[in-house]
Each structure stands twice: as structure tokens, then as C-alpha cells.
Coordinates of C-alpha atoms in Angstrom, one line a residue:
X1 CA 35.7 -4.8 -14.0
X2 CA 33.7 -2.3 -16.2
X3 CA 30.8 -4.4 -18.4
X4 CA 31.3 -4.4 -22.1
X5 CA 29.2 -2.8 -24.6
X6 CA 27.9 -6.3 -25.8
X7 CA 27.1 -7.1 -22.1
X8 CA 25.2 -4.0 -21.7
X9 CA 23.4 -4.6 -24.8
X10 CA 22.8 -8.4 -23.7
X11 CA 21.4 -7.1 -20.5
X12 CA 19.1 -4.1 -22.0
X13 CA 17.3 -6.8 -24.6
X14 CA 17.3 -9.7 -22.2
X15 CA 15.3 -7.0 -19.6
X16 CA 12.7 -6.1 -22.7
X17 CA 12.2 -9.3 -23.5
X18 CA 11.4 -10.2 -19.8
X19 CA 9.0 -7.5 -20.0
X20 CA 7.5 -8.9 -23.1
X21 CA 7.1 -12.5 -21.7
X22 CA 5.6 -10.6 -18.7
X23 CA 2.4 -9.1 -20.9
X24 CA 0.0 -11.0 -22.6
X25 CA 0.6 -11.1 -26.0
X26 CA -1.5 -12.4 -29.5
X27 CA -0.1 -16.0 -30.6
X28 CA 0.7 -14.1 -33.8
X29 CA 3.7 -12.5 -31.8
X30 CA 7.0 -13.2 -33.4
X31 CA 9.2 -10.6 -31.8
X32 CA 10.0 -12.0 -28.8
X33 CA 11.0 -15.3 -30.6
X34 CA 13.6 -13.0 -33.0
X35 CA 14.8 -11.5 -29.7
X36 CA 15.6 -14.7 -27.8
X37 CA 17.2 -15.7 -30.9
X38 CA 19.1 -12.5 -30.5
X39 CA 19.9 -13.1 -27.2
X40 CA 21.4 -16.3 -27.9
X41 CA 24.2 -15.2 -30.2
X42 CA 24.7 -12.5 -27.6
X43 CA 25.4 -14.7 -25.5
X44 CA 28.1 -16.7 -27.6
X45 CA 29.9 -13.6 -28.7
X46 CA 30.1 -12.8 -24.3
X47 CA 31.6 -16.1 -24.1
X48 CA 34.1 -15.8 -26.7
X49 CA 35.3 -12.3 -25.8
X50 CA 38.7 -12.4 -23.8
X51 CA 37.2 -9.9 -21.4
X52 CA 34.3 -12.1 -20.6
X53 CA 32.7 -11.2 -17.2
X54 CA 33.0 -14.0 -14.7
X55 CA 30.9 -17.4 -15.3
X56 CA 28.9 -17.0 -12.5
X57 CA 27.4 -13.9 -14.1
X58 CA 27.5 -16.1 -17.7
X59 CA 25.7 -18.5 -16.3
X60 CA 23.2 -16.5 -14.8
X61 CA 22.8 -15.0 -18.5
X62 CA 22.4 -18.7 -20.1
X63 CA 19.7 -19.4 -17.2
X64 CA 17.4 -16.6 -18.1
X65 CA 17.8 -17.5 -22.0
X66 CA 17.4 -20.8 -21.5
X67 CA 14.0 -20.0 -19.8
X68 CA 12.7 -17.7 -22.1
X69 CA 13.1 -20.2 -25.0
X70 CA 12.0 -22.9 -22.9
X71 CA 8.9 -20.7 -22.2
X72 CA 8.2 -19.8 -25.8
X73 CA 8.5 -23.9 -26.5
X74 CA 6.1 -24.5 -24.2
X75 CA 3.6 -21.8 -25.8
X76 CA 3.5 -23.9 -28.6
X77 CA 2.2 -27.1 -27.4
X78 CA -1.1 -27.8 -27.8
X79 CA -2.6 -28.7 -24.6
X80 CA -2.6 -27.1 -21.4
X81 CA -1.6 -30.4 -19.5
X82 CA 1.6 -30.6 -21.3
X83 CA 2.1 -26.7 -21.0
X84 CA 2.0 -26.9 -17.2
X85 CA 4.2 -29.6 -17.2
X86 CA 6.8 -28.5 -19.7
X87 CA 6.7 -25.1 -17.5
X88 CA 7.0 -27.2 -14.2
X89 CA 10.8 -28.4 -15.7
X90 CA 11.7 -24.5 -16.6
X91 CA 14.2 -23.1 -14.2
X92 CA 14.1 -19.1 -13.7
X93 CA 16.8 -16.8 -12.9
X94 CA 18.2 -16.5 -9.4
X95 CA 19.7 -13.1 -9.3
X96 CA 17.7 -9.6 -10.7
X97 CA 18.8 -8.5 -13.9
X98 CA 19.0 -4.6 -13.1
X99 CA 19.7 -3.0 -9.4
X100 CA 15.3 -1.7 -9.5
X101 CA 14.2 -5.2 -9.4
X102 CA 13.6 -7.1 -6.2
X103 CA 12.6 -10.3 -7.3
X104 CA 14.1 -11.4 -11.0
X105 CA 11.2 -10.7 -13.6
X106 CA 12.0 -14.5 -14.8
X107 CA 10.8 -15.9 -11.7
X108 CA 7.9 -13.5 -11.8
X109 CA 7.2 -14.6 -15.6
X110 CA 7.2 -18.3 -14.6
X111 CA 4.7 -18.0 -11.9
X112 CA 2.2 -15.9 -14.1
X113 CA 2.7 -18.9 -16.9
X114 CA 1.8 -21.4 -14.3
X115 CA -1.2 -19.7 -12.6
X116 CA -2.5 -19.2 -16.3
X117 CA -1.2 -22.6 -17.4
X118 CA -3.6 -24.4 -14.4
X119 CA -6.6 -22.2 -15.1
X120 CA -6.8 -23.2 -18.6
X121 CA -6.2 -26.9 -17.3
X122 CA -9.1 -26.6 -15.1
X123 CA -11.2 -24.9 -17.5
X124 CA -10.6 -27.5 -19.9
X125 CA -11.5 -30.6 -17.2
X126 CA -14.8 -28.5 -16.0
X127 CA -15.7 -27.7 -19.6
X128 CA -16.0 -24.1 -18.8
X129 CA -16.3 -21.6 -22.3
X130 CA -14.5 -18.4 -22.6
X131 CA -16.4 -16.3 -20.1
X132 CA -15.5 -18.3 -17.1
X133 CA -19.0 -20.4 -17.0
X134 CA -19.7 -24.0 -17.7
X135 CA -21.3 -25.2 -21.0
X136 CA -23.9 -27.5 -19.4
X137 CA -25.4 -24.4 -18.0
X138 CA -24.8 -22.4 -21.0
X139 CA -26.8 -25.4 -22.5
X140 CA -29.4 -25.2 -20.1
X141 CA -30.0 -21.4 -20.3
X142 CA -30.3 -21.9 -23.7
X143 CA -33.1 -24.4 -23.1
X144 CA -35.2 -23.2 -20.9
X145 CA -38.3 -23.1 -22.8
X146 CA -37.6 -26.8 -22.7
X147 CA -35.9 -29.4 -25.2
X148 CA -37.3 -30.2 -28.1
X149 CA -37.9 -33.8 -29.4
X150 CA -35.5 -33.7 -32.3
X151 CA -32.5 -32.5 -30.0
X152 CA -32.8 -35.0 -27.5
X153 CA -30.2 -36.8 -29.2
X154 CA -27.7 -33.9 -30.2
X155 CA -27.5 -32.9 -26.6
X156 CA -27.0 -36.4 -25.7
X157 CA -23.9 -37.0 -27.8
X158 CA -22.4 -33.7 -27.3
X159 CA -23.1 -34.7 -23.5
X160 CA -20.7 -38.0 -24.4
X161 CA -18.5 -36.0 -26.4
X162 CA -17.8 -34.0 -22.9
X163 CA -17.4 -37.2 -20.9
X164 CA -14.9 -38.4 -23.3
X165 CA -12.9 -35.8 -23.3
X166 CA -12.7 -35.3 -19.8
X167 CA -12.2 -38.9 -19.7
X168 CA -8.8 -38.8 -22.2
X169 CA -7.4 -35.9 -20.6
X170 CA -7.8 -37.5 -17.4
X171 CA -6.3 -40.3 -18.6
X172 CA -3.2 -38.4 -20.5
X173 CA -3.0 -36.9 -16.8
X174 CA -2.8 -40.1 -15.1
X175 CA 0.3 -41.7 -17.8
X176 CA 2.4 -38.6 -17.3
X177 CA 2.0 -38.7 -13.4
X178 CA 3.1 -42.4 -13.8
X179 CA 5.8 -41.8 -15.8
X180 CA 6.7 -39.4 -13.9
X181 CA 6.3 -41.7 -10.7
X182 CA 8.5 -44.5 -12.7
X183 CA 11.2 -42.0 -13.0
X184 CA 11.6 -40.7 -9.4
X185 CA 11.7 -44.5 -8.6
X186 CA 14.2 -45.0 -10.9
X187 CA 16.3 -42.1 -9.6
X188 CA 15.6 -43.2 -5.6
X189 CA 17.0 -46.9 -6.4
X190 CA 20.1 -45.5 -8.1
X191 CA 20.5 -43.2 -5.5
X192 CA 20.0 -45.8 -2.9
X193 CA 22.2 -48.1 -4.8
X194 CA 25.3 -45.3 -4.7
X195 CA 24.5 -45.0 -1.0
X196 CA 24.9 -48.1 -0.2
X197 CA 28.0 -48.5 -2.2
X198 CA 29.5 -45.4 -0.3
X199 CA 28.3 -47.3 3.0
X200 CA 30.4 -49.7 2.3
X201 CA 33.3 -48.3 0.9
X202 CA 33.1 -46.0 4.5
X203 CA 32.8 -48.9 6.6
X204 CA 35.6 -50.7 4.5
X205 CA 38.1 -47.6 5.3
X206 CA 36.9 -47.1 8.8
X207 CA 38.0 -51.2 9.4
X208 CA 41.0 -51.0 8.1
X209 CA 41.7 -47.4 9.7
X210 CA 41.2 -49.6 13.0
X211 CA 43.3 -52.1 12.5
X212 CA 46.0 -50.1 11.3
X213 CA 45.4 -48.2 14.5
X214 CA 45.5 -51.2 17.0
X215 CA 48.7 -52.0 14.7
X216 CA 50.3 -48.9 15.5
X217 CA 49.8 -49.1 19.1
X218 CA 51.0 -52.7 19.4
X219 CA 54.4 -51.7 17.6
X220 CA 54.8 -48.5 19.9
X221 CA 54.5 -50.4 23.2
X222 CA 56.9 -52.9 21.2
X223 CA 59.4 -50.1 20.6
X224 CA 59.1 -48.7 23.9
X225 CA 60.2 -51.4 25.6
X226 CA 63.1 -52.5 23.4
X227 CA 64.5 -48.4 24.0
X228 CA 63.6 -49.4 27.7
X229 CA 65.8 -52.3 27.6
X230 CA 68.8 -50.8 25.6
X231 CA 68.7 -48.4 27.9
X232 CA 69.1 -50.3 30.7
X233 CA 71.8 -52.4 28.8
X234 CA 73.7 -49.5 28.3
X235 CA 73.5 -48.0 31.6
X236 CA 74.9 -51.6 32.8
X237 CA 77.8 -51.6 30.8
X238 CA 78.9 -48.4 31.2
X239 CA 78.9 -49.1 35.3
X240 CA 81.2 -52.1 34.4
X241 CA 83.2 -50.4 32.3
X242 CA 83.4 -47.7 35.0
X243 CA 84.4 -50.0 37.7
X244 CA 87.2 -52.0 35.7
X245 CA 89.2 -48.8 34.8
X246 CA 88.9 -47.7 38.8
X247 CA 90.3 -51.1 39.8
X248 CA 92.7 -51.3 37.2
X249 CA 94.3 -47.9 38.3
X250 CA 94.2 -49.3 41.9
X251 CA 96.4 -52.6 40.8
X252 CA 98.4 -50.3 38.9
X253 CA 99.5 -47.6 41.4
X254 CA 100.0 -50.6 44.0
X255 CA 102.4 -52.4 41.9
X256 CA 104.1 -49.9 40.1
X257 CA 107.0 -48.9 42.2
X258 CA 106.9 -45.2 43.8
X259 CA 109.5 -42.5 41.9
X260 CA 111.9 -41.8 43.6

């Protein structure tokens, strides 16, 4: 089935915005946000339409939305420890949006967002400025002609302030990996607890499809050997049925007198 004119218009913005989330843009940008916007009615006119295409294809569409908003969400946040994990929960598109790409450019944008989402989590744990190179060294380029008395104490509490910092976002680190560790527990033991359930609803049925199996032999035996024995009855009778007529025409032609 030929694609509609919305589709092809769906699929022609949804391609530049994947090209937009692809380049590195100012945090001033607002276009891409309007376009996902865009996008999104698109995509709720498709699925009205009576000539939608088929829902795998509509779901693909949703999937590649639903990551580019995610992604632009996760812009917003503040630090880059709950970037990377707010990108860790986005899901990309399976499936290449035109016939020239190999690999869909969602799952190309998503890896890009996470290489760049751990190098500013790294820079921020190492303390690291915006050319790449930590700010204790900075600090102790600056002061090679030696400290003076009077900064001895600046350098010392910006020195805390450092250790602090690292110290809460390590922290912040550790709560989400435990609530995060807290949840998959939670999922294993109600997983566990449905397996188990299923266990024994399988070994329930497979019981009681053995009994009724040792049942069904024991009345098939039984029913085999009362045919067996009607059979045999029957065979009898008709023998002695057999042999009464044959002496009963015997008696008869000996006593009945002979025609003369």
C-alpha cells in the first residue's frame, strides 16, 4: 500500500530532526523542540486516518518520537549523572527510517548522547575545566612562583569545596545505584514469586494428567475384558441355539410320518 502524504511528511521531518539531534547544537535551540512537537500531532493524525499504515510501522514511528522527546527532557536536567541515567531508560528505533541508512540515526544519536553524557560525568568527578585539564594543576601552574601567605587559606577552602563536591555527587551516585539495586530486587522476587506459582500450577496439571491417565488405562483393560466375555457368551449361545434346531429337525423328521 502506497504511503500517504502525511506519512511522507512524518517521515521527511522525523529524518531532519534526527539529523538535528545528531549535531551539536547551542542550549538556545528551540527548533528541534517545535519539531518534535510537530511530530507528535503527526503522528495522531496517522493514527486516525482510515488508511493508516500498519501498527508495526506506527509503532516504529511512536518509538523514534518518543526518543527524541525523551532526549530533549533529558537535555534539560541539570546534572550529568541524571542525564546519563535518564538516557540509559531511552529506547531508540529498531528499523532505519529511509532505505540510505544502515543503522537507524536514533540509535546512532543515543550512543553519541551517552559517550558525551559520561565524559561530562567524568569531568565533573575529576574536576577537569573546559579544556580537558584538571583544576589542581591549573591551580598549580598558576602558582609556580610559589603561594603567597594570604592565599594559603583561599586555596585551602576551594580545595574543600572540590572534596565536597566530589563527595555529594558521589554520594547522589551511590542512592540512585541503590535504588536502582532495590528495584531489580523487587522485580527478581515478583518474578520469582510468578515462577513459582506457575511451578506449581504445572506440577498440579501434570498430577492430575497422570492420574487421569492410569484412570484411563484401568477402565480400557476393564472394557476389554467385558467385550471379551460377551463375546464368548455370545459365541456360546449361538452354538446351543445351533444345536437345538439340528436335533429338533432330527426328532421331527423321525416322528413325522413319511408322505406317501
Amino acid at each position: 500500500m502506497a504511503a500517504s502524504r502525511l506519512e511522507l511528511n512524518l517521515v521527511r521531518l522525523l529524518c531532519r530532526c534526527e539529523v538535528m539531534a545528531a549535531e551539536k547544537r547551542d542550549p538556545d535551540e528551540w527548533r528541534l523542540e517545535k519539531y518534535v512537537g510537530a511530530l507528535e500531532d503527526m503522528l495522531q493524525a496517522l493514527k486516525a486516518q482510515a488508511s493508516k499504515p500498519a501498527s508495526e510501522v506506527i509503532n516504529e514511528y511512536s518509538r523514534k518520537v518518543d526518543f527524541l522527546k525523551g532526549m530533549l527532557q533529558a537535555e534539560k536536567l541539570t546534572s550529568s549523572s541524571e542525564k546519563a541515567l535518564a538516557n540509559q531508560f531511552l529506547a531508540p528505533g529498531r528499523v532505519p527510517t529511509t532505505a540510505r541508512e544502515r543503522i537507524p540515526a536514533t540509535k546512532t544519536v543515543h550512543l553519541q548522547s551517552r559517550a558525551r553524557y559520561t565524559n561530562e560525568m567524568r569531568d565533573e568527578l575529576l574536576g577537569t575545566d573546559s579544556a580537558g585539564e584538571p583544576e589542581l594543576d591549573v591551580r598549580k601552574r598558576a602558582g609556580v612562583a610559589g603561594p603567597r601567605p594570604g592565599n594559603e587559606k583561599q586555596s585551602a577552602a576551594e580545595l574543600d569545596l572540590v572534596l565536597q563536591r566530589h563527595q555529594s555527587l558521589q554520594e547522589k551516585l551511590a542512592e540512585e545505584m541503590l535504588g536502582l539495586a532495590r528495584s531489580l530486587k523487587t522485580n527478581t522476587l515478583a518474578a520469582q514469586s510468578v515462577i513459582k506459582k506457575d511451578n506449581q500450577t504445572l506440577s498440579h496439571s501434570l498430577k492430575m494428567a497422570d492420574q487421569n491417565l492410569e484412570k484411563l488405562k484401568t477402565e480400557s483393560e476393564r472394557l476389554e475384558q467385558h467385550t471379551q466375555k460377551s463375546v464368548n457368551w455370545l459365541l456360546w449361545a449361538m452354538l446351543i441355539i445351533v444345536c437345538f434346531i439340528f436335533i429338533s429337525m432330527i426328532l421331527f423328521i423321525r416322528i413325522m410320518p413319511k408322505l406317501k
